[in-house]
Amino acid sequence: MADAIMGIGGLKYDHKKRHRPPELNVFLALILIIGVFEILGQTLPYMNGQSFLFDTQGRFDSIFNEARLKIVILQVAIIGIIALGVTQVILTGGIDLSSGSIVGATAMIAMSFAQVGEVNGSPNTRAVFFEQGWVDLPVMIPVMVGLACGLFAGLINGLLVAYTRIPPFIATLGMMVTARGVAKWWTKGQPVSFPTESFATIGAGMTPVYIFVALAVLFYLIMRHTVYGKHTYAIGSNMDAARMSGINVQRHLTMVYTIAGGLAAIAAIVLSSKNLTAQAGMGVMYELDAIAMAVIGGISLQGGRGSIIGTALGALIFGVIISGFTYLRLDAYYQEMAKGAIIVGAVVLDQWRQRRAAHRL
Amino acid sequence: MNDIILETRGLTKHYGGVHALEDANFTLRRGEHVAIMGDNGAGKSTFVRQITGVEQPTRGEIHFDGNKVEFKGPIEAREAGIEAVFQTLALADHLDVPDNLFLGREKTKWNWLGPFRRLDYAAMHADTLAALEKTGVKIPSIRNTIQFMSGGQRQCVAIARTATFHSKLTIMDEPTAALGVQETAQVENIVRALKEQGEPLILISHNMRQVMDLCDRIVVFRRGRICANLRAADVSGEEVVAYITGAKTQAEYMVEDAL
């Protein structure tokens, strides 16, 4: 047999029997969904043969409709950053419901350190720290303050989950409500606007996409090639085994939730910079979108299974669906209904596949 | 060099009013394979939990490799060189074989990165292959995750850990209780391989044939006490059963007599 090699101890080992990486299925699903939109676009009479994916009017150098592709990835880049952290939390067998609220609180606090002193020639007296004179600060200050906020909130999540042993669902639910409260209390509900030019460049144009891609690559490498990543998987796979193997489970869980908080803070900085304003209601429901991206990407809610590539693909599927519905000129209502169905469908499919794989033995 | 690898003196464990283990004097020589037998609740598992650091004894001393030891937890015992394969296997389902072997003590590069230090997959794979070869474990591919492996293969992976880390003492608690005939044979072959390499072993088993086949000495526990110390070659299965049930008793536990 050509494709069967001899394994350890002389056992025959057939490479064909190796399990297909789940990311491949997610990727095929992405292609399938794009295909469905493309075919619908071509066949529905009111679409006039518009293409979803391809450039039919010769507007771009390549054959693809680059404008649409950019929108697809741009609109998921920021929530995708959050999803990278949420993925790690889910891999440990936990859940993080607080990331959306952390985005809100962090955006408010970071933005108030990024305001300009003068607007249209008159002093910006509505700046949060105008009286203290903390305006026109270098861009590093709001970024660092924002990061510190997110890391701190994540640290509290982590300490609660690791040391009080309350379920992650409850711990992060508490943080979700509290952080939203902080976001509203910070300026008594007033939006924070007029950032400095340097702060505004963080989220300008395609920069959010570059930040998302860079972080995705970074965390892919971390999860795959470092002790931190391996222990994250081990804890989600079998917490008792991890503990018996000498892994400091409590310290590690604290670290995972802290990093998730840090990633939510980066998303907040990028988002407030892109919008040129921060509002207390920012990031509402982002936690659920981020969880959905991870779940669609094949991250098992039981923990231990999935990868950053899966989440990145899940984020793309998310973007394609949103863009696809807009392209088909369907109302946003249908978009949300379909989104819900896809999340549930992805989990059902994945569990079915897992069971089938177990039966094949 | 001392000939004795493990010795317990007056090892006692009480759970409240329950005297689970009473005055256990146990000796294990280097390279020796000893079976611990006894009825359910005779104190076998309690004894193992004391020497692997899972629990701390009420009274008594443990001497391991020439030193008096007091393990505060299973990790300390493992660091000292006592590797236990428990009935409930401590394996992470979604990780592959090398990951499981090296869990908690990964080989790494770039250690200045702290928790983000890089895993040295190449070295771990090489060591895994060497360990599997040494123990004669048969696994189709070490790159497959544990979750789809049979009970025997999982047991083998757990046992291969001991070979990987050159532990000084291996303890197996009912390693074949849940396995089929072929898988049992595979595990038994691994035990024989350990014997050939002179690795000492404590085997807890209810399987008389297995014990007679694999071990030099049989220590029988009854009602929390060591009640017999027998050389496997000298006794019959019926005799051992008589000790286990209490039909027969041995006056004094003497290692020298049995050797």
Coordinates of C-alpha atoms in Angstrom, one line a residue:
Chain A
M1 CA 0.0 0.0 0.0
A2 CA 1.5 3.2 -1.1
D3 CA -0.2 5.6 1.3
A4 CA 0.0 3.5 4.4
I5 CA 3.2 3.9 6.3
M6 CA 4.4 1.7 9.1
G7 CA 3.7 3.4 12.4
I8 CA 5.4 2.9 15.8
G9 CA 5.8 -0.7 16.7
G10 CA 5.2 -2.0 13.2
L11 CA 1.5 -1.1 13.2
K12 CA 0.1 -0.2 9.9
Y13 CA -0.9 3.4 9.7
D14 CA -3.1 4.8 7.1
H15 CA -2.8 8.5 6.5
K16 CA -6.3 8.6 5.0
K17 CA -7.7 7.7 8.4
R18 CA -6.3 10.8 10.0
H19 CA -9.0 13.1 11.0
R20 CA -9.7 16.0 8.7
P21 CA -8.8 19.2 10.5
P22 CA -12.1 20.9 11.5
E23 CA -10.7 24.2 10.1
L24 CA -11.0 22.7 6.6
N25 CA -14.7 22.2 7.1
V26 CA -15.1 25.8 8.2
F27 CA -13.2 26.9 5.2
L28 CA -15.4 24.8 2.9
A29 CA -18.4 26.3 4.6
L30 CA -17.0 29.8 3.9
I31 CA -16.6 28.8 0.2
L32 CA -20.1 27.3 0.2
I33 CA -21.7 30.4 1.7
I34 CA -19.9 32.7 -0.8
G35 CA -21.1 30.4 -3.6
V36 CA -24.7 30.5 -2.4
F37 CA -24.6 34.3 -2.5
E38 CA -23.0 34.4 -5.9
I39 CA -25.6 32.0 -7.3
L40 CA -28.5 33.9 -5.7
G41 CA -27.1 37.2 -7.0
Q42 CA -26.9 35.8 -10.6
T43 CA -30.4 34.2 -10.5
L44 CA -32.6 36.6 -8.6
P45 CA -34.3 38.7 -11.2
Y46 CA -34.0 42.1 -9.4
M47 CA -30.2 41.7 -9.1
N48 CA -29.5 42.3 -12.8
G49 CA -26.7 39.8 -12.8
Q50 CA -24.6 41.6 -10.3
S51 CA -21.7 39.5 -8.9
F52 CA -21.0 39.2 -5.2
L53 CA -17.4 38.2 -5.5
F54 CA -16.2 39.3 -8.9
D55 CA -15.6 42.6 -10.6
T56 CA -18.0 42.8 -13.5
Q57 CA -17.5 46.5 -14.4
G58 CA -13.7 46.6 -14.7
R59 CA -13.3 48.9 -11.7
F60 CA -10.4 47.0 -10.2
D61 CA -7.1 45.6 -11.4
S62 CA -7.9 42.1 -10.3
I63 CA -11.0 40.0 -11.2
F64 CA -12.4 40.4 -7.7
N65 CA -14.7 43.1 -6.4
E66 CA -12.1 44.5 -4.1
A67 CA -14.3 47.0 -2.5
R68 CA -16.7 44.3 -1.3
L69 CA -13.8 42.1 0.0
K70 CA -12.4 45.1 1.9
I71 CA -15.8 45.7 3.5
V72 CA -16.3 42.1 4.4
I73 CA -13.1 42.0 6.4
L74 CA -13.2 45.6 7.7
Q75 CA -16.5 45.1 9.4
V76 CA -15.4 42.0 11.3
A77 CA -11.9 43.1 12.1
I78 CA -12.7 44.8 15.4
I79 CA -15.0 42.1 16.8
G80 CA -12.5 39.6 15.4
I81 CA -9.8 41.1 17.7
I82 CA -12.2 40.4 20.6
A83 CA -12.9 36.9 19.3
L84 CA -9.2 36.1 19.5
G85 CA -9.3 36.5 23.2
V86 CA -12.7 34.9 23.6
T87 CA -11.4 31.9 21.7
Q88 CA -8.7 31.4 24.3
V89 CA -11.2 31.6 27.1
I90 CA -13.5 29.1 25.4
L91 CA -10.6 26.7 24.8
T92 CA -10.1 26.5 28.6
G93 CA -13.7 25.5 28.8
G94 CA -14.9 28.9 30.0
I95 CA -16.9 31.7 28.5
D96 CA -16.4 35.5 28.5
L97 CA -19.6 37.6 28.4
S98 CA -17.9 40.8 29.5
S99 CA -15.9 41.7 26.4
G100 CA -18.5 43.9 24.9
S101 CA -18.8 45.9 28.1
I102 CA -15.1 46.1 28.5
V103 CA -15.0 47.6 25.0
G104 CA -17.5 50.3 26.2
A105 CA -15.7 51.2 29.4
T106 CA -12.2 51.1 27.8
A107 CA -13.3 53.2 24.8
M108 CA -14.7 55.9 27.1
I109 CA -11.7 56.0 29.4
A110 CA -9.0 55.8 26.7
M111 CA -10.8 58.4 24.5
S112 CA -10.9 60.9 27.4
F113 CA -7.1 60.8 27.4
A114 CA -6.9 61.3 23.6
Q115 CA -8.9 64.6 23.2
V116 CA -7.7 67.7 21.6
G117 CA -7.4 71.0 23.4
E118 CA -8.9 73.2 20.7
V119 CA -11.8 72.6 18.3
N120 CA -12.2 75.0 15.4
G121 CA -10.0 77.6 17.1
S122 CA -11.9 77.7 20.4
P123 CA -10.9 75.7 23.5
N124 CA -12.5 72.3 23.8
T125 CA -14.0 72.9 27.2
R126 CA -16.1 69.8 27.0
A127 CA -13.0 67.6 27.0
V128 CA -13.1 65.3 30.1
F129 CA -9.8 66.4 31.5
F130 CA -9.8 69.9 30.1
E131 CA -9.5 71.5 33.6
Q132 CA -6.5 69.3 34.4
G133 CA -4.9 70.3 31.1
W134 CA -4.7 66.7 30.0
V135 CA -5.4 67.4 26.4
D136 CA -3.3 66.9 23.2
L137 CA -1.4 64.1 25.0
P138 CA 0.9 61.8 23.0
V139 CA -0.9 58.9 21.5
M140 CA 0.9 56.4 23.8
I141 CA -1.0 57.6 26.9
P142 CA -4.6 56.8 25.8
V143 CA -3.3 53.5 24.3
M144 CA -1.6 52.5 27.5
V145 CA -4.4 53.7 29.8
G146 CA -6.9 51.7 27.6
L147 CA -4.8 48.6 27.7
A148 CA -4.4 48.9 31.4
C149 CA -8.2 49.1 31.8
G150 CA -8.9 46.1 29.7
L151 CA -6.1 44.0 31.4
F152 CA -7.4 45.0 34.8
A153 CA -11.0 44.0 34.0
G154 CA -9.7 40.7 32.5
L155 CA -7.6 40.2 35.6
I156 CA -10.6 40.5 37.9
N157 CA -12.5 38.0 35.6
G158 CA -9.6 35.6 35.8
L159 CA -9.1 35.9 39.6
L160 CA -12.9 35.3 40.1
V161 CA -12.9 32.3 37.8
A162 CA -9.7 30.8 39.1
Y163 CA -9.8 31.3 42.8
T164 CA -13.5 31.6 43.8
R165 CA -14.5 28.8 41.5
I166 CA -17.7 30.4 40.6
P167 CA -18.7 29.5 37.0
P168 CA -17.1 31.7 34.3
F169 CA -20.6 32.5 33.0
I170 CA -21.5 34.2 36.3
A171 CA -18.1 35.9 36.9
T172 CA -18.1 37.5 33.5
L173 CA -21.8 38.3 33.6
G174 CA -21.0 40.3 36.7
M175 CA -18.2 42.1 34.8
M176 CA -20.4 42.7 31.9
V177 CA -22.9 44.6 34.0
T178 CA -20.3 46.4 36.1
A179 CA -18.1 47.5 33.1
R180 CA -21.2 48.8 31.4
G181 CA -21.9 50.8 34.5
V182 CA -18.4 52.2 34.5
A183 CA -18.8 53.2 30.9
K184 CA -21.9 55.2 31.7
W185 CA -20.6 56.6 35.0
W186 CA -17.3 57.9 33.5
T187 CA -18.9 60.9 31.8
K188 CA -22.5 60.6 33.2
G189 CA -23.5 59.2 29.8
Q190 CA -22.0 61.9 27.7
P191 CA -20.1 60.8 24.5
V192 CA -16.4 61.6 24.4
S193 CA -15.3 63.1 21.1
F194 CA -12.6 65.0 19.2
P195 CA -9.5 62.8 19.4
T196 CA -6.1 63.9 18.5
E197 CA -5.0 63.3 14.9
S198 CA -2.4 60.7 16.0
F199 CA -5.1 58.7 17.9
A200 CA -7.4 58.9 15.0
T201 CA -5.0 57.2 12.7
I202 CA -5.1 54.0 14.7
G203 CA -8.5 53.1 13.3
A204 CA -8.3 54.9 10.0
G205 CA -8.8 53.2 6.7
M206 CA -7.8 49.6 6.6
T207 CA -5.6 49.8 9.8
P208 CA -8.1 47.8 11.9
V209 CA -7.7 44.9 9.4
Y210 CA -3.9 45.0 9.7
I211 CA -4.1 45.1 13.5
F212 CA -6.5 42.1 13.4
V213 CA -4.4 40.1 11.0
A214 CA -1.2 40.8 13.0
L215 CA -2.8 39.8 16.2
A216 CA -4.4 36.7 14.7
V217 CA -0.9 35.6 13.4
L218 CA 0.6 36.4 16.8
F219 CA -1.9 34.4 18.7
Y220 CA -1.9 31.6 16.2
L221 CA 1.8 31.2 16.9
I222 CA 1.3 31.5 20.6
M223 CA -1.5 28.9 20.8
R224 CA 0.3 26.5 18.6
H225 CA 3.9 26.9 19.6
T226 CA 4.2 28.0 23.2
V227 CA 3.8 26.5 26.6
Y228 CA 1.0 29.0 27.2
G229 CA -1.0 27.7 24.3
K230 CA -0.4 24.0 25.1
H231 CA -1.5 24.5 28.7
T232 CA -4.6 26.4 27.6
Y233 CA -5.7 23.4 25.5
A234 CA -4.7 21.0 28.3
I235 CA -6.9 22.8 30.9
G236 CA -9.9 22.8 28.5
S237 CA -9.4 19.2 27.6
N238 CA -9.0 17.7 31.1
M239 CA -8.5 20.1 34.0
D240 CA -7.7 17.3 36.5
A241 CA -5.1 15.9 34.2
A242 CA -3.6 19.4 33.8
R243 CA -3.5 19.8 37.5
M244 CA -2.0 16.4 38.1
S245 CA 0.7 17.2 35.5
G246 CA 1.9 20.1 37.5
I247 CA 0.3 22.9 35.6
N248 CA -0.6 25.8 37.8
V249 CA -4.2 25.9 36.6
Q250 CA -5.4 28.9 38.7
R251 CA -2.5 31.1 37.6
H252 CA -3.0 30.0 34.0
L253 CA -6.7 30.7 33.9
T254 CA -6.1 34.2 35.4
M255 CA -3.6 34.8 32.6
V256 CA -6.0 33.7 29.9
Y257 CA -8.8 36.0 31.1
T258 CA -6.4 38.9 31.5
I259 CA -5.2 38.5 27.9
A260 CA -8.8 38.3 26.7
G261 CA -9.5 41.6 28.6
G262 CA -6.4 43.1 26.9
L263 CA -7.6 42.1 23.5
A264 CA -11.0 43.7 24.2
A265 CA -9.2 46.9 25.1
I266 CA -7.3 46.9 21.8
A267 CA -10.6 46.5 20.0
A268 CA -12.0 49.4 22.0
I269 CA -9.1 51.6 21.1
V270 CA -9.3 50.8 17.4
L271 CA -13.1 51.2 17.5
S272 CA -13.2 54.5 19.2
S273 CA -10.4 55.8 16.9
K274 CA -12.3 54.6 13.8
N275 CA -15.5 56.2 15.0
L276 CA -13.7 59.4 16.3
T277 CA -15.9 59.2 19.3
A278 CA -16.6 57.0 22.3
Q279 CA -20.1 56.3 23.7
A280 CA -21.3 54.4 26.8
G281 CA -23.3 52.1 24.6
M282 CA -20.3 51.0 22.5
G283 CA -19.7 47.3 22.1
V284 CA -23.2 46.1 23.1
M285 CA -23.7 42.5 22.0
Y286 CA -20.1 42.3 20.8
E287 CA -19.4 39.6 23.3
L288 CA -22.0 37.4 21.6
D289 CA -20.8 38.2 18.1
A290 CA -17.3 37.2 19.2
I291 CA -18.5 34.0 20.8
A292 CA -20.5 33.3 17.6
M293 CA -17.3 33.8 15.5
A294 CA -15.4 31.3 17.6
V295 CA -18.3 28.8 17.6
I296 CA -18.8 29.0 13.8
G297 CA -15.0 28.6 13.5
G298 CA -15.2 25.2 15.2
I299 CA -14.2 26.1 18.8
S300 CA -15.8 23.6 21.1
L301 CA -17.7 25.2 24.0
Q302 CA -16.6 22.2 26.1
G303 CA -13.1 23.4 25.7
G304 CA -9.9 21.9 24.3
R305 CA -10.8 21.9 20.7
G306 CA -10.4 24.5 18.0
S307 CA -7.8 27.0 16.8
I308 CA -7.2 30.6 16.0
I309 CA -7.4 29.8 12.3
G310 CA -10.9 28.5 12.9
T311 CA -11.9 31.7 14.7
A312 CA -10.4 33.9 11.9
L313 CA -12.4 31.8 9.3
G314 CA -15.5 32.1 11.5
A315 CA -15.0 35.9 11.6
L316 CA -14.8 35.9 7.7
I317 CA -18.0 33.8 7.5
F318 CA -19.6 36.4 9.7
G319 CA -18.5 39.2 7.4
V320 CA -19.6 37.4 4.3
I321 CA -23.1 36.8 5.7
I322 CA -23.5 40.5 6.7
S323 CA -22.2 41.7 3.3
G324 CA -24.2 39.1 1.4
F325 CA -27.5 40.2 2.9
T326 CA -26.7 43.8 2.1
Y327 CA -25.7 42.7 -1.4
L328 CA -29.0 40.9 -1.9
R329 CA -30.7 44.0 -0.5
L330 CA -32.4 42.1 2.3
D331 CA -33.5 43.8 5.4
A332 CA -31.3 43.7 8.5
Y333 CA -34.1 41.7 10.3
Y334 CA -33.4 38.7 8.1
Q335 CA -29.7 39.2 8.7
E336 CA -30.2 38.7 12.4
M337 CA -32.5 35.8 12.0
A338 CA -30.1 34.0 9.7
K339 CA -27.2 34.8 12.0
G340 CA -28.9 33.1 14.9
A341 CA -29.7 30.1 12.8
I342 CA -26.2 29.8 11.6
I343 CA -24.7 29.9 15.1
V344 CA -27.0 27.1 16.2
G345 CA -26.5 25.2 13.0
A346 CA -22.7 25.3 13.3
V347 CA -22.8 23.8 16.8
V348 CA -25.2 21.1 15.8
L349 CA -23.2 20.2 12.8
D350 CA -20.0 20.1 14.8
Q351 CA -21.4 17.9 17.5
W352 CA -22.8 15.5 15.0
R353 CA -19.5 15.3 13.3
Q354 CA -17.8 14.6 16.7
R355 CA -20.2 11.8 17.5
R356 CA -19.7 10.2 14.1
A357 CA -15.9 10.4 14.5
A358 CA -16.2 8.6 17.9
H359 CA -18.5 5.9 16.4
R360 CA -16.0 5.2 13.6
L361 CA -13.6 3.5 16.0
Chain B
M1 CA 24.5 2.4 46.7
N2 CA 21.6 1.3 48.7
D3 CA 19.8 -1.8 47.4
I4 CA 16.4 -0.6 48.6
I5 CA 14.5 1.9 46.6
L6 CA 11.4 2.3 48.7
E7 CA 10.7 1.6 52.3
T8 CA 7.8 2.5 54.6
R9 CA 8.0 2.2 58.3
G10 CA 4.8 2.0 60.4
L11 CA 2.8 3.8 57.6
T12 CA -0.6 4.5 59.0
K13 CA -3.6 6.4 57.6
H14 CA -6.8 7.1 59.5
Y15 CA -9.9 8.8 57.9
G16 CA -11.6 10.0 61.0
G17 CA -12.4 6.8 62.9
V18 CA -11.7 4.5 59.9
H19 CA -8.3 2.9 60.1
A20 CA -7.7 2.4 56.4
L21 CA -4.0 1.6 56.8
E22 CA -2.3 0.3 59.9
D23 CA 1.4 0.0 60.5
A24 CA 2.5 -0.9 57.0
N25 CA 6.1 -1.9 56.8
F26 CA 6.9 -2.3 53.1
T27 CA 10.2 -2.7 51.3
L28 CA 11.0 -2.6 47.6
R29 CA 14.4 -3.4 46.1
R30 CA 15.8 -2.0 43.0
G31 CA 14.7 -3.8 39.9
E32 CA 12.1 -5.7 41.8
H33 CA 8.5 -6.1 40.6
V34 CA 6.1 -6.4 43.5
A35 CA 2.3 -7.0 43.3
I36 CA 0.0 -5.7 45.9
M37 CA -3.1 -7.8 46.3
G38 CA -6.1 -7.8 48.6
D39 CA -9.9 -7.5 48.8
N40 CA -11.7 -4.2 48.1
G41 CA -11.1 -1.9 51.0
A42 CA -8.1 -3.8 52.2
G43 CA -6.0 -0.7 52.1
K44 CA -4.1 -1.2 48.8
S45 CA -5.2 2.1 47.2
T46 CA -4.8 3.9 50.5
F47 CA -1.2 2.7 50.6
V48 CA -0.5 3.9 47.1
R49 CA -2.1 7.3 47.8
Q50 CA 0.4 7.8 50.7
I51 CA 3.5 7.0 48.7
T52 CA 2.5 9.0 45.6
G53 CA 1.8 12.1 47.7
V54 CA -1.9 12.2 46.9
E55 CA -2.6 12.0 50.6
Q56 CA -0.4 12.6 53.6
P57 CA -0.1 9.7 56.1
T58 CA -1.3 10.0 59.7
R59 CA 1.8 8.4 61.0
G60 CA 4.9 6.6 59.8
E61 CA 7.8 7.2 57.5
I62 CA 8.5 6.8 53.9
H63 CA 12.1 6.4 52.7
F64 CA 12.7 6.7 49.0
D65 CA 16.0 6.2 47.2
G66 CA 17.9 6.5 50.5
N67 CA 16.2 9.6 51.8
K68 CA 13.3 10.2 54.1
V69 CA 10.6 12.0 52.1
E70 CA 7.4 13.8 53.0
F71 CA 5.5 14.6 49.8
K72 CA 3.0 17.5 50.0
G73 CA 1.4 16.6 46.7
P74 CA 1.6 14.3 43.7
I75 CA 3.8 16.7 41.9
E76 CA 6.5 16.5 44.5
A77 CA 6.4 12.7 44.4
R78 CA 6.7 12.8 40.7
E79 CA 9.7 15.1 40.8
A80 CA 11.3 12.7 43.2
G81 CA 10.9 10.0 40.7
I82 CA 7.7 8.1 41.6
E83 CA 5.4 7.9 38.6
A84 CA 1.9 6.5 39.1
V85 CA -0.4 5.3 36.4
F86 CA -3.9 5.7 37.9
Q87 CA -7.1 3.9 37.1
T88 CA -8.5 7.2 36.0
L89 CA -6.0 8.2 33.3
A90 CA -4.6 11.6 33.6
L91 CA -4.6 12.3 29.9
A92 CA -5.8 15.3 27.9
D93 CA -8.1 14.0 25.2
H94 CA -7.5 16.7 22.6
L95 CA -3.8 16.6 22.7
D96 CA -1.5 14.1 20.8
V97 CA 0.9 11.6 22.3
P98 CA 4.0 13.8 22.8
D99 CA 1.9 16.6 24.2
N100 CA 0.5 14.2 26.8
L101 CA 3.8 12.7 27.7
F102 CA 5.4 16.0 28.2
L103 CA 2.4 17.8 29.8
G104 CA 3.5 20.1 32.5
R105 CA 7.2 19.5 31.8
E106 CA 7.5 20.5 28.1
K107 CA 10.8 20.8 26.4
T108 CA 11.2 24.4 25.4
K109 CA 13.4 26.9 23.6
W110 CA 13.6 30.6 24.0
N111 CA 13.0 30.3 27.7
W112 CA 13.5 34.1 28.3
L113 CA 9.9 34.4 26.9
G114 CA 8.5 33.0 30.2
P115 CA 5.1 31.5 29.7
F116 CA 5.3 32.2 26.0
R117 CA 8.5 30.2 25.6
R118 CA 8.6 28.1 22.5
L119 CA 7.8 24.4 22.5
D120 CA 10.5 22.2 21.1
Y121 CA 8.3 19.8 19.2
A122 CA 11.2 18.1 17.4
A123 CA 12.9 17.1 20.6
M124 CA 9.7 16.0 22.2
H125 CA 8.8 13.9 19.2
A126 CA 12.2 12.2 19.2
D127 CA 12.0 11.5 22.9
T128 CA 8.4 10.1 22.5
L129 CA 9.5 7.7 19.8
A130 CA 12.4 6.6 21.9
A131 CA 10.2 6.0 24.9
L132 CA 7.6 4.1 22.9
E133 CA 10.2 2.0 21.4
K134 CA 11.8 1.3 24.8
T135 CA 8.5 0.2 26.3
G136 CA 7.3 -1.6 23.2
V137 CA 4.1 0.4 22.9
K138 CA 2.3 0.1 19.7
I139 CA 0.4 3.2 18.5
P140 CA -0.5 3.9 14.9
S141 CA 0.6 7.5 15.0
I142 CA 1.8 9.7 17.8
R143 CA 0.4 12.7 16.0
N144 CA -3.2 11.6 16.5
T145 CA -5.1 13.0 19.4
I146 CA -5.8 10.7 22.4
Q147 CA -9.6 11.0 22.2
F148 CA -10.0 8.4 19.4
M149 CA -7.6 5.9 20.8
S150 CA -8.6 2.6 22.4
G151 CA -8.4 2.0 26.1
G152 CA -5.3 -0.1 25.7
Q153 CA -3.5 2.5 23.6
R154 CA -4.4 5.2 26.2
Q155 CA -3.1 3.0 29.0
C156 CA 0.1 2.5 27.0
V157 CA 0.6 6.2 26.6
A158 CA 0.2 6.7 30.3
I159 CA 2.7 4.0 31.0
A160 CA 5.1 5.3 28.4
R161 CA 5.3 8.5 30.5
T162 CA 7.3 6.6 33.1
A163 CA 9.8 5.5 30.5
T164 CA 10.2 8.9 29.1
F165 CA 11.2 10.5 32.3
H166 CA 13.4 7.7 33.7
S167 CA 11.4 7.6 36.8
K168 CA 12.9 5.6 39.7
L169 CA 9.7 3.8 40.6
T170 CA 6.5 3.0 38.6
I171 CA 3.2 2.3 40.3
M172 CA 0.3 0.9 38.3
D173 CA -3.1 0.7 39.8
E174 CA -5.2 -1.9 38.0
P175 CA -3.7 -1.1 34.6
T176 CA -5.7 -3.8 32.8
A177 CA -9.0 -3.7 34.6
A178 CA -10.9 -2.1 31.7
L179 CA -9.0 -3.7 28.8
G180 CA -9.7 -6.5 26.4
V181 CA -7.5 -9.6 26.0
Q182 CA -5.2 -8.2 23.3
E183 CA -4.8 -4.9 25.0
T184 CA -4.1 -6.6 28.3
A185 CA -1.3 -8.6 26.6
Q186 CA 0.1 -5.4 25.3
V187 CA 0.3 -3.8 28.7
E188 CA 1.8 -6.9 30.2
N189 CA 4.5 -6.8 27.5
I190 CA 5.3 -3.3 28.6
V191 CA 5.6 -4.4 32.2
R192 CA 8.0 -7.2 31.1
A193 CA 10.1 -4.6 29.2
L194 CA 10.3 -2.6 32.3
K195 CA 11.5 -5.6 34.2
E196 CA 14.2 -6.4 31.7
Q197 CA 15.4 -2.8 32.0
G198 CA 15.6 -3.2 35.8
E199 CA 12.9 -0.6 36.5
P200 CA 11.2 -1.3 39.9
L201 CA 7.4 -1.6 39.8
I202 CA 4.5 -1.8 42.2
L203 CA 1.5 -3.4 40.5
I204 CA -1.9 -3.4 42.0
S205 CA -4.1 -6.1 40.4
H206 CA -6.9 -8.6 41.1
N207 CA -5.7 -10.8 38.2
M208 CA -3.9 -13.7 39.8
R209 CA -2.5 -15.1 36.6
Q210 CA -1.1 -11.7 35.7
V211 CA 0.5 -11.2 39.1
M212 CA 2.1 -14.7 39.0
D213 CA 3.4 -14.0 35.6
L214 CA 4.8 -10.5 36.1
C215 CA 5.9 -10.1 39.6
D216 CA 8.7 -11.4 41.8
R217 CA 6.9 -10.9 45.1
I218 CA 3.3 -10.6 46.3
V219 CA 2.3 -8.5 49.2
V220 CA -1.2 -9.1 50.5
F221 CA -3.2 -6.5 52.3
R222 CA -6.1 -7.4 54.6
R223 CA -8.2 -5.0 56.7
G224 CA -5.7 -2.2 56.4
R225 CA -2.7 -4.4 57.4
I226 CA 0.0 -6.2 55.4
C227 CA -0.8 -9.8 56.2
A228 CA 1.5 -11.7 53.9
N229 CA 4.7 -11.3 51.9
L230 CA 5.2 -14.2 49.5
R231 CA 7.7 -15.1 46.7
A232 CA 5.6 -15.6 43.6
A233 CA 7.6 -18.6 42.6
D234 CA 7.0 -20.4 45.8
V235 CA 3.2 -20.1 46.2
S236 CA 0.2 -21.2 44.4
G237 CA -2.8 -19.1 43.4
E238 CA -4.9 -20.9 46.0
E239 CA -2.5 -20.1 48.8
V240 CA -2.5 -16.4 47.8
V241 CA -6.3 -16.4 47.8
A242 CA -6.2 -18.0 51.3
Y243 CA -4.2 -15.1 52.5
I244 CA -6.4 -12.6 50.8
T245 CA -9.6 -14.0 52.4
G246 CA -7.9 -14.5 55.8
A247 CA -8.1 -18.3 55.8
K248 CA -4.3 -18.3 56.3
T249 CA -2.0 -15.9 58.0
Q250 CA 1.7 -15.2 58.1
A251 CA 3.2 -14.4 61.5
E252 CA 5.6 -11.7 60.5
Y253 CA 6.3 -9.6 57.5
M254 CA 9.9 -10.3 56.6
V255 CA 11.4 -9.1 53.4
E256 CA 14.5 -11.2 53.8
D257 CA 12.5 -14.4 54.2
A258 CA 10.7 -13.8 51.0
L259 CA 13.8 -13.1 49.0

